[in-house]
Amino acid sequence: MLAKSLQGAALATQPAYIEDVFSTWLYTGNGSTQTITNGIDLSGKGGMVWIKSRSAATNNFLFDTVRGTTDEINSNTTDAEASLANSLTAFNADGFSIGSATGIGVNAATYVSWTFRKQAKFFDVVTYTGNGASRTISHNLGSVPGFIIVKISSGSGSWYAYHRSLGSGTSLLFNNTLAAFASAVDWDSTDPTSTVFSVGASAGTNSNGATYVAYLFAHDAGGFGAAGTDNVISCGTFTGANTEVNLGYEPQWLLMKQTSTTGDWFLADNMRGMPVNTSSTQLLSANTAAAESTSNIVRPTSTGFINGGNSGTFIYIAIRRGPMKTPTSGTSVFSPVAYTGDG
């Protein structure tokens, strides 16, 4: 028994690294089935997969292990949860499997997938049934959330977003361009804690008898790296064009929204193209079905990013670039291959 207890304690304190819990993976649809092997354990740990076509105007499709395979929900619409055949068909120990559904695997279309694994001090998924009155919802984020998005899954309704920079008396709608607005009921004017978040008598977050899904993102909570002290996700704000934001690390993924006026929820990542000192960042939007476009709105630095957009006030969610693990051998980071061309 002592040996098992010690083994359990050792597993509980194993270092966490960003490459184990987050992945941006690009793929091309083949009109059939395919497996995306990104190294993220979804079947054992749980999490969420977000898929968006780059080459065509299609919805943003979000799937998670709590609601189940093929149960999609769109960040750019008010539609209820729906079962989409031939979409995300399996959560695997090292990624996920997909079919040929429109917006997921159309032949020759290009796609991006973002995978968020459940992990303390990084990301969590929660579902609940509303009761129409002030209450708290438990979560397992293990830290105070920096960003929360909630969507009614049993019916039509907007996505409601909480951001730590705005506080619990203010909301945003994730599926449209509206500026931040005051609301005393969405989050019950109560900031979240490391174990719960609050909702009030709001149709958007807590209608009696309706079911909801919530995605929670941490903020500068540490918990990663060999020492367990590194931050891998940050939720903050900035004002002004050409403003440099210091995260303490180089980001690989950014979600940004102007809060002082209307504006899209811009999505950028280093796999599609977020180069330094250029104007060719590849953008998608969480609130629209639009295909990928090019902009100079953001460029990364070794310690954060520079806003190249307009002069308004923005909120952001940033994820650290990996890998974080120290290589243990030369072959783990370098592999020469000789080949003969075949034309």
mmCIF file of C-alpha atoms in Angstrom:
data_model
loop_
_atom_site.group_PDB
_atom_site.id
_atom_site.type_symbol
_atom_site.label_atom_id
_atom_site.label_comp_id
_atom_site.label_asym_id
_atom_site.label_seq_id
_atom_site.Cartn_x
_atom_site.Cartn_y
_atom_site.Cartn_z
ATOM 1 C CA MET A 1 0.000 0.000 0.000
ATOM 2 C CA LEU A 2 2.841 2.375 0.845
ATOM 3 C CA ALA A 3 4.469 1.700 -2.528
ATOM 4 C CA LYS A 4 1.196 2.470 -4.340
ATOM 5 C CA SER A 5 0.748 5.667 -2.330
ATOM 6 C CA LEU A 6 4.251 6.823 -3.179
ATOM 7 C CA GLN A 7 3.685 5.988 -6.841
ATOM 8 C CA GLY A 8 0.458 8.013 -6.852
ATOM 9 C CA ALA A 9 2.235 10.962 -5.245
ATOM 10 C CA ALA A 10 4.994 10.806 -7.855
ATOM 11 C CA LEU A 11 2.452 10.813 -10.698
ATOM 12 C CA ALA A 12 0.621 13.763 -9.159
ATOM 13 C CA THR A 13 3.813 15.840 -9.111
ATOM 14 C CA GLN A 14 5.051 14.976 -12.605
ATOM 15 C CA PRO A 15 6.028 18.145 -14.517
ATOM 16 C CA ALA A 16 3.514 19.523 -17.006
ATOM 17 C CA TYR A 17 4.579 21.014 -20.331
ATOM 18 C CA ILE A 18 2.626 23.061 -22.846
ATOM 19 C CA GLU A 19 3.242 20.529 -25.630
ATOM 20 C CA ASP A 20 1.330 17.933 -23.564
ATOM 21 C CA VAL A 21 -1.829 20.041 -23.229
ATOM 22 C CA PHE A 22 -2.117 22.253 -26.317
ATOM 23 C CA SER A 23 -1.650 21.774 -30.056
ATOM 24 C CA THR A 24 -2.219 23.749 -33.228
ATOM 25 C CA TRP A 25 -2.453 21.193 -36.047
ATOM 26 C CA LEU A 26 -2.939 21.976 -39.739
ATOM 27 C CA TYR A 27 -4.396 19.412 -42.121
ATOM 28 C CA THR A 28 -6.004 19.022 -45.526
ATOM 29 C CA GLY A 29 -9.359 17.276 -45.875
ATOM 30 C CA ASN A 30 -9.458 14.078 -47.925
ATOM 31 C CA GLY A 31 -13.203 13.552 -48.274
ATOM 32 C CA SER A 32 -12.949 10.452 -46.085
ATOM 33 C CA THR A 33 -11.702 9.537 -42.612
ATOM 34 C CA GLN A 34 -8.367 10.496 -41.106
ATOM 35 C CA THR A 35 -6.651 10.546 -37.734
ATOM 36 C CA ILE A 36 -4.919 13.638 -36.378
ATOM 37 C CA THR A 37 -1.983 12.558 -34.227
ATOM 38 C CA ASN A 38 -0.925 15.624 -32.255
ATOM 39 C CA GLY A 39 0.316 13.963 -29.057
ATOM 40 C CA ILE A 40 -2.548 15.220 -26.858
ATOM 41 C CA ASP A 41 -4.240 12.603 -24.639
ATOM 42 C CA LEU A 42 -7.936 13.355 -24.989
ATOM 43 C CA SER A 43 -9.368 9.913 -24.249
ATOM 44 C CA GLY A 44 -7.559 9.663 -20.907
ATOM 45 C CA LYS A 45 -7.454 13.292 -19.762
ATOM 46 C CA GLY A 46 -10.328 14.980 -21.584
ATOM 47 C CA GLY A 47 -10.464 18.318 -23.346
ATOM 48 C CA MET A 48 -11.769 20.318 -26.294
ATOM 49 C CA VAL A 49 -11.032 20.374 -30.034
ATOM 50 C CA TRP A 50 -11.779 23.498 -32.095
ATOM 51 C CA ILE A 51 -11.765 23.113 -35.906
ATOM 52 C CA LYS A 52 -11.989 25.866 -38.537
ATOM 53 C CA SER A 53 -11.644 25.768 -42.298
ATOM 54 C CA ARG A 54 -8.914 28.090 -43.545
ATOM 55 C CA SER A 55 -9.806 27.954 -47.228
ATOM 56 C CA ALA A 56 -13.600 28.237 -47.047
ATOM 57 C CA ALA A 57 -16.276 30.205 -45.210
ATOM 58 C CA THR A 58 -17.575 27.616 -42.729
ATOM 59 C CA ASN A 59 -18.504 27.623 -39.058
ATOM 60 C CA ASN A 60 -16.086 27.284 -36.148
ATOM 61 C CA PHE A 61 -16.757 23.763 -34.797
ATOM 62 C CA LEU A 62 -16.103 23.025 -31.108
ATOM 63 C CA PHE A 63 -16.186 19.496 -29.680
ATOM 64 C CA ASP A 64 -15.364 18.348 -26.159
ATOM 65 C CA THR A 65 -15.041 15.079 -24.264
ATOM 66 C CA VAL A 66 -17.768 15.999 -21.767
ATOM 67 C CA ARG A 67 -20.538 16.412 -24.368
ATOM 68 C CA GLY A 68 -19.136 13.656 -26.608
ATOM 69 C CA THR A 69 -18.054 12.955 -30.182
ATOM 70 C CA THR A 70 -20.005 14.455 -33.112
ATOM 71 C CA ASP A 71 -21.772 16.843 -30.674
ATOM 72 C CA GLU A 72 -20.686 20.129 -32.206
ATOM 73 C CA ILE A 73 -21.333 23.687 -31.175
ATOM 74 C CA ASN A 74 -20.371 26.780 -33.177
ATOM 75 C CA SER A 75 -18.603 29.785 -31.686
ATOM 76 C CA ASN A 76 -19.878 32.053 -34.478
ATOM 77 C CA THR A 77 -23.607 31.254 -34.188
ATOM 78 C CA THR A 78 -26.362 31.177 -31.583
ATOM 79 C CA ASP A 79 -27.375 27.645 -32.648
ATOM 80 C CA ALA A 80 -27.976 24.918 -30.096
ATOM 81 C CA GLU A 81 -25.693 21.903 -29.861
ATOM 82 C CA ALA A 82 -26.200 19.501 -32.770
ATOM 83 C CA SER A 83 -25.036 16.039 -33.734
ATOM 84 C CA LEU A 84 -22.971 16.224 -36.930
ATOM 85 C CA ALA A 85 -22.341 12.907 -38.654
ATOM 86 C CA ASN A 86 -18.842 12.238 -40.012
ATOM 87 C CA SER A 87 -17.370 15.111 -37.992
ATOM 88 C CA LEU A 88 -15.155 14.441 -34.961
ATOM 89 C CA THR A 89 -15.631 10.717 -34.522
ATOM 90 C CA ALA A 90 -13.174 9.791 -31.746
ATOM 91 C CA PHE A 91 -11.098 11.320 -28.958
ATOM 92 C CA ASN A 92 -7.822 9.393 -28.876
ATOM 93 C CA ALA A 93 -4.871 8.970 -26.531
ATOM 94 C CA ASP A 94 -2.716 10.968 -28.941
ATOM 95 C CA GLY A 95 -5.194 13.179 -30.804
ATOM 96 C CA PHE A 96 -8.552 12.681 -32.502
ATOM 97 C CA SER A 97 -10.243 11.203 -35.569
ATOM 98 C CA ILE A 98 -12.454 12.965 -38.111
ATOM 99 C CA GLY A 99 -14.701 12.237 -41.065
ATOM 100 C CA SER A 100 -15.715 14.026 -44.242
ATOM 101 C CA ALA A 101 -18.369 16.442 -42.949
ATOM 102 C CA THR A 102 -18.534 19.938 -44.428
ATOM 103 C CA GLY A 103 -16.327 22.228 -42.358
ATOM 104 C CA ILE A 104 -14.350 19.248 -41.015
ATOM 105 C CA GLY A 105 -12.877 17.105 -43.800
ATOM 106 C CA VAL A 106 -13.942 18.210 -47.294
ATOM 107 C CA ASN A 107 -11.518 16.955 -49.926
ATOM 108 C CA ALA A 108 -8.658 19.411 -50.677
ATOM 109 C CA ALA A 109 -9.944 22.026 -48.181
ATOM 110 C CA THR A 110 -7.392 23.262 -45.641
ATOM 111 C CA TYR A 111 -8.102 23.333 -41.901
ATOM 112 C CA VAL A 112 -6.659 24.310 -38.553
ATOM 113 C CA SER A 113 -7.412 22.487 -35.312
ATOM 114 C CA TRP A 114 -6.674 23.768 -31.810
ATOM 115 C CA THR A 115 -6.664 21.129 -29.080
ATOM 116 C CA PHE A 116 -6.954 22.092 -25.406
ATOM 117 C CA ARG A 117 -6.435 19.268 -22.911
ATOM 118 C CA LYS A 118 -7.930 19.451 -19.435
ATOM 119 C CA GLN A 119 -5.124 20.383 -17.064
ATOM 120 C CA ALA A 120 -4.944 22.224 -13.759
ATOM 121 C CA LYS A 121 -3.819 25.836 -14.226
ATOM 122 C CA PHE A 122 -4.499 25.671 -17.966
ATOM 123 C CA PHE A 123 -7.981 24.594 -19.154
ATOM 124 C CA ASP A 124 -11.211 22.938 -18.011
ATOM 125 C CA VAL A 125 -14.609 21.960 -19.458
ATOM 126 C CA VAL A 126 -17.783 22.066 -17.349
ATOM 127 C CA THR A 127 -21.417 21.298 -18.183
ATOM 128 C CA TYR A 128 -24.401 22.145 -15.981
ATOM 129 C CA THR A 129 -28.170 22.639 -15.926
ATOM 130 C CA GLY A 130 -29.463 26.125 -15.145
ATOM 131 C CA ASN A 131 -31.756 26.900 -12.208
ATOM 132 C CA GLY A 132 -32.638 30.543 -12.934
ATOM 133 C CA ALA A 133 -31.223 31.845 -9.640
ATOM 134 C CA SER A 134 -27.900 32.967 -8.185
ATOM 135 C CA ARG A 135 -25.545 30.009 -7.762
ATOM 136 C CA THR A 136 -21.982 28.775 -8.093
ATOM 137 C CA ILE A 137 -20.655 26.210 -10.592
ATOM 138 C CA SER A 138 -17.740 23.996 -9.527
ATOM 139 C CA HIS A 139 -14.698 23.580 -11.749
ATOM 140 C CA ASN A 140 -11.329 21.798 -11.669
ATOM 141 C CA LEU A 141 -9.091 24.489 -13.097
ATOM 142 C CA GLY A 142 -7.104 24.590 -9.863
ATOM 143 C CA SER A 143 -6.649 28.357 -10.154
ATOM 144 C CA VAL A 144 -8.747 31.483 -10.626
ATOM 145 C CA PRO A 145 -10.020 31.580 -14.236
ATOM 146 C CA GLY A 146 -8.833 34.443 -16.404
ATOM 147 C CA PHE A 147 -11.373 33.829 -19.163
ATOM 148 C CA ILE A 148 -14.668 31.900 -19.264
ATOM 149 C CA ILE A 149 -17.033 31.349 -22.181
ATOM 150 C CA VAL A 150 -20.504 29.866 -21.619
ATOM 151 C CA LYS A 151 -23.021 28.677 -24.224
ATOM 152 C CA ILE A 152 -26.522 27.311 -23.809
ATOM 153 C CA SER A 153 -26.372 23.886 -25.477
ATOM 154 C CA SER A 154 -30.043 22.870 -25.298
ATOM 155 C CA GLY A 155 -31.349 25.865 -27.223
ATOM 156 C CA SER A 156 -30.515 28.944 -29.240
ATOM 157 C CA GLY A 157 -28.586 31.727 -27.533
ATOM 158 C CA SER A 158 -25.400 33.773 -27.574
ATOM 159 C CA TRP A 159 -22.053 32.824 -26.063
ATOM 160 C CA TYR A 160 -21.349 34.872 -22.916
ATOM 161 C CA ALA A 161 -17.742 35.676 -22.037
ATOM 162 C CA TYR A 162 -16.109 36.731 -18.764
ATOM 163 C CA HIS A 163 -12.610 38.227 -18.774
ATOM 164 C CA ARG A 164 -10.642 39.061 -15.653
ATOM 165 C CA SER A 165 -9.635 42.477 -17.050
ATOM 166 C CA LEU A 166 -13.303 43.514 -17.300
ATOM 167 C CA GLY A 167 -14.560 42.011 -14.039
ATOM 168 C CA SER A 168 -17.728 40.181 -13.070
ATOM 169 C CA GLY A 169 -20.024 43.148 -13.749
ATOM 170 C CA THR A 170 -19.189 43.159 -17.463
ATOM 171 C CA SER A 171 -19.809 40.687 -20.281
ATOM 172 C CA LEU A 172 -18.869 40.135 -23.900
ATOM 173 C CA LEU A 173 -20.657 38.069 -26.535
ATOM 174 C CA PHE A 174 -18.267 35.560 -28.119
ATOM 175 C CA ASN A 175 -20.368 35.088 -31.261
ATOM 176 C CA ASN A 176 -20.527 38.726 -32.379
ATOM 177 C CA THR A 177 -18.635 42.014 -32.527
ATOM 178 C CA LEU A 178 -20.371 43.948 -29.735
ATOM 179 C CA ALA A 179 -18.276 46.015 -27.335
ATOM 180 C CA ALA A 180 -18.156 45.055 -23.652
ATOM 181 C CA PHE A 181 -21.395 45.810 -21.778
ATOM 182 C CA ALA A 182 -22.431 46.049 -18.143
ATOM 183 C CA SER A 183 -24.335 43.094 -16.685
ATOM 184 C CA ALA A 184 -25.079 42.341 -13.045
ATOM 185 C CA VAL A 185 -26.664 38.924 -13.663
ATOM 186 C CA ASP A 186 -24.497 36.995 -16.132
ATOM 187 C CA TRP A 187 -21.739 36.409 -13.543
ATOM 188 C CA ASP A 188 -23.836 37.465 -10.552
ATOM 189 C CA SER A 189 -21.405 40.383 -10.010
ATOM 190 C CA THR A 190 -19.088 37.882 -8.289
ATOM 191 C CA ASP A 191 -15.554 37.139 -9.441
ATOM 192 C CA PRO A 192 -14.657 33.454 -9.903
ATOM 193 C CA THR A 193 -12.435 31.563 -7.463
ATOM 194 C CA SER A 194 -10.046 28.635 -7.837
ATOM 195 C CA THR A 195 -12.954 26.208 -7.298
ATOM 196 C CA VAL A 196 -16.169 27.892 -8.554
ATOM 197 C CA PHE A 197 -17.569 30.560 -10.863
ATOM 198 C CA SER A 198 -20.854 32.375 -10.271
ATOM 199 C CA VAL A 199 -23.915 32.883 -12.461
ATOM 200 C CA GLY A 200 -27.164 34.735 -11.792
ATOM 201 C CA ALA A 201 -30.686 34.790 -13.181
ATOM 202 C CA SER A 202 -29.410 35.223 -16.734
ATOM 203 C CA ALA A 203 -30.859 33.534 -19.804
ATOM 204 C CA GLY A 204 -27.365 33.523 -21.262
ATOM 205 C CA THR A 205 -25.682 31.671 -18.392
ATOM 206 C CA ASN A 206 -28.338 30.142 -16.138
ATOM 207 C CA SER A 207 -31.879 29.794 -17.534
ATOM 208 C CA ASN A 208 -33.953 27.352 -15.488
ATOM 209 C CA GLY A 209 -33.868 23.844 -16.998
ATOM 210 C CA ALA A 210 -31.499 24.714 -19.857
ATOM 211 C CA THR A 211 -28.168 22.925 -20.283
ATOM 212 C CA TYR A 212 -24.879 24.785 -20.695
ATOM 213 C CA VAL A 213 -21.247 24.164 -21.545
ATOM 214 C CA ALA A 214 -18.462 26.313 -20.105
ATOM 215 C CA TYR A 215 -14.826 26.501 -21.166
ATOM 216 C CA LEU A 216 -12.442 27.920 -18.546
ATOM 217 C CA PHE A 217 -8.943 29.268 -19.203
ATOM 218 C CA ALA A 218 -6.355 29.984 -16.512
ATOM 219 C CA HIS A 219 -4.221 33.102 -16.076
ATOM 220 C CA ASP A 220 -0.538 33.213 -15.040
ATOM 221 C CA ALA A 221 -1.095 30.352 -12.601
ATOM 222 C CA GLY A 222 2.296 28.651 -12.950
ATOM 223 C CA GLY A 223 2.187 24.873 -12.691
ATOM 224 C CA PHE A 224 4.319 24.102 -15.747
ATOM 225 C CA GLY A 225 7.934 23.323 -16.560
ATOM 226 C CA ALA A 226 10.433 21.171 -14.671
ATOM 227 C CA ALA A 227 10.090 23.323 -11.544
ATOM 228 C CA GLY A 228 6.309 23.686 -11.844
ATOM 229 C CA THR A 229 6.498 27.489 -11.736
ATOM 230 C CA ASP A 230 6.263 28.498 -15.406
ATOM 231 C CA ASN A 231 3.214 30.300 -16.799
ATOM 232 C CA VAL A 232 1.793 29.011 -20.085
ATOM 233 C CA ILE A 233 -1.447 30.984 -20.476
ATOM 234 C CA SER A 234 -2.164 34.668 -19.828
ATOM 235 C CA CYS A 235 -5.340 36.774 -19.979
ATOM 236 C CA GLY A 236 -4.789 40.523 -20.055
ATOM 237 C CA THR A 237 -5.578 43.854 -21.672
ATOM 238 C CA PHE A 238 -3.809 46.643 -23.557
ATOM 239 C CA THR A 239 -4.672 49.984 -25.154
ATOM 240 C CA GLY A 240 -3.225 51.623 -28.240
ATOM 241 C CA ALA A 241 -1.714 50.725 -31.595
ATOM 242 C CA ASN A 242 1.869 49.430 -31.661
ATOM 243 C CA THR A 243 1.637 48.612 -27.960
ATOM 244 C CA GLU A 244 4.114 45.966 -26.785
ATOM 245 C CA VAL A 245 2.690 43.449 -24.308
ATOM 246 C CA ASN A 246 5.150 41.642 -22.025
ATOM 247 C CA LEU A 247 4.062 38.077 -21.235
ATOM 248 C CA GLY A 248 7.444 36.774 -20.129
ATOM 249 C CA TYR A 249 7.388 34.277 -23.000
ATOM 250 C CA GLU A 250 6.851 34.075 -26.766
ATOM 251 C CA PRO A 251 3.228 33.200 -27.634
ATOM 252 C CA GLN A 252 2.181 30.537 -30.143
ATOM 253 C CA TRP A 253 -1.573 31.327 -30.035
ATOM 254 C CA LEU A 254 -3.496 34.552 -29.473
ATOM 255 C CA LEU A 255 -7.173 35.420 -29.169
ATOM 256 C CA MET A 256 -7.889 39.185 -29.169
ATOM 257 C CA LYS A 257 -11.051 41.294 -28.976
ATOM 258 C CA GLN A 258 -11.533 45.044 -28.930
ATOM 259 C CA THR A 259 -13.732 45.907 -25.946
ATOM 260 C CA SER A 260 -14.048 49.690 -26.228
ATOM 261 C CA THR A 261 -15.999 49.426 -29.489
ATOM 262 C CA THR A 262 -17.186 46.775 -31.939
ATOM 263 C CA GLY A 263 -14.639 44.342 -33.353
ATOM 264 C CA ASP A 264 -14.011 40.701 -34.241
ATOM 265 C CA TRP A 265 -12.527 38.029 -31.992
ATOM 266 C CA PHE A 266 -9.242 37.598 -33.881
ATOM 267 C CA LEU A 267 -7.377 34.284 -33.795
ATOM 268 C CA ALA A 268 -3.686 34.017 -34.684
ATOM 269 C CA ASP A 269 -1.156 31.202 -34.262
ATOM 270 C CA ASN A 270 2.415 30.454 -35.263
ATOM 271 C CA MET A 271 1.551 27.388 -37.354
ATOM 272 C CA ARG A 272 -0.643 29.253 -39.846
ATOM 273 C CA GLY A 273 1.700 32.257 -39.769
ATOM 274 C CA MET A 274 2.372 34.848 -37.088
ATOM 275 C CA PRO A 275 5.791 36.117 -38.175
ATOM 276 C CA VAL A 276 7.966 38.729 -36.487
ATOM 277 C CA ASN A 277 8.273 42.193 -38.080
ATOM 278 C CA THR A 278 5.935 41.582 -41.025
ATOM 279 C CA SER A 279 2.341 42.359 -41.922
ATOM 280 C CA SER A 280 1.410 38.829 -42.984
ATOM 281 C CA THR A 281 -0.214 37.341 -39.893
ATOM 282 C CA GLN A 282 -2.900 34.822 -40.914
ATOM 283 C CA LEU A 283 -6.155 35.581 -39.101
ATOM 284 C CA LEU A 284 -9.398 33.773 -38.446
ATOM 285 C CA SER A 285 -12.312 34.990 -36.320
ATOM 286 C CA ALA A 286 -14.136 33.088 -33.598
ATOM 287 C CA ASN A 287 -17.312 35.073 -34.313
ATOM 288 C CA THR A 288 -17.494 34.664 -38.099
ATOM 289 C CA ALA A 289 -17.454 31.884 -40.677
ATOM 290 C CA ALA A 290 -15.015 33.828 -42.871
ATOM 291 C CA ALA A 291 -12.034 32.102 -44.446
ATOM 292 C CA GLU A 292 -8.487 33.021 -43.443
ATOM 293 C CA SER A 293 -7.248 36.540 -44.195
ATOM 294 C CA THR A 294 -3.976 38.439 -43.820
ATOM 295 C CA SER A 295 -3.359 41.345 -41.446
ATOM 296 C CA ASN A 296 -0.716 43.221 -39.461
ATOM 297 C CA ILE A 297 -2.800 43.246 -36.285
ATOM 298 C CA VAL A 298 -0.261 41.327 -34.194
ATOM 299 C CA ARG A 299 3.331 40.124 -34.318
ATOM 300 C CA PRO A 300 5.156 38.112 -31.646
ATOM 301 C CA THR A 301 8.324 38.980 -29.756
ATOM 302 C CA SER A 302 10.571 36.785 -27.619
ATOM 303 C CA THR A 303 8.749 38.035 -24.526
ATOM 304 C CA GLY A 304 5.212 38.741 -25.773
ATOM 305 C CA PHE A 305 3.645 40.493 -28.742
ATOM 306 C CA ILE A 306 3.107 43.879 -30.398
ATOM 307 C CA ASN A 307 -0.338 45.093 -31.375
ATOM 308 C CA GLY A 308 -0.266 46.463 -34.888
ATOM 309 C CA GLY A 309 -3.986 47.160 -35.038
ATOM 310 C CA ASN A 310 -5.995 50.217 -34.112
ATOM 311 C CA SER A 311 -5.773 52.343 -30.992
ATOM 312 C CA GLY A 312 -8.691 50.918 -29.003
ATOM 313 C CA THR A 313 -8.695 48.833 -25.828
ATOM 314 C CA PHE A 314 -8.332 45.066 -26.290
ATOM 315 C CA ILE A 315 -8.492 41.959 -24.151
ATOM 316 C CA TYR A 316 -6.368 38.945 -25.053
ATOM 317 C CA ILE A 317 -5.723 35.298 -24.226
ATOM 318 C CA ALA A 318 -2.184 34.129 -25.010
ATOM 319 C CA ILE A 319 -0.656 30.632 -24.920
ATOM 320 C CA ARG A 320 3.071 30.050 -24.548
ATOM 321 C CA ARG A 321 5.115 28.691 -27.421
ATOM 322 C CA GLY A 322 6.657 25.267 -26.912
ATOM 323 C CA PRO A 323 8.245 22.871 -26.623
ATOM 324 C CA MET A 324 9.275 23.322 -22.988
ATOM 325 C CA LYS A 325 10.866 19.933 -22.336
ATOM 326 C CA THR A 326 14.676 19.744 -22.268
ATOM 327 C CA PRO A 327 15.930 17.380 -25.009
ATOM 328 C CA THR A 328 17.519 14.228 -23.573
ATOM 329 C CA SER A 329 19.463 13.247 -26.702
ATOM 330 C CA GLY A 330 20.573 14.658 -30.019
ATOM 331 C CA THR A 331 18.262 12.350 -31.947
ATOM 332 C CA SER A 332 15.230 13.801 -30.224
ATOM 333 C CA VAL A 333 15.823 17.165 -31.945
ATOM 334 C CA PHE A 334 17.814 16.282 -35.082
ATOM 335 C CA SER A 335 17.351 13.569 -37.718
ATOM 336 C CA PRO A 336 19.188 13.544 -41.082
ATOM 337 C CA VAL A 337 17.404 11.577 -43.824
ATOM 338 C CA ALA A 338 18.817 10.600 -47.229
ATOM 339 C CA TYR A 339 16.408 9.955 -50.075
ATOM 340 C CA THR A 340 16.256 9.468 -53.834
ATOM 341 C CA GLY A 341 13.874 11.649 -55.834
ATOM 342 C CA ASP A 342 11.181 9.965 -57.875
ATOM 343 C CA GLY A 343 9.883 12.965 -59.809
#
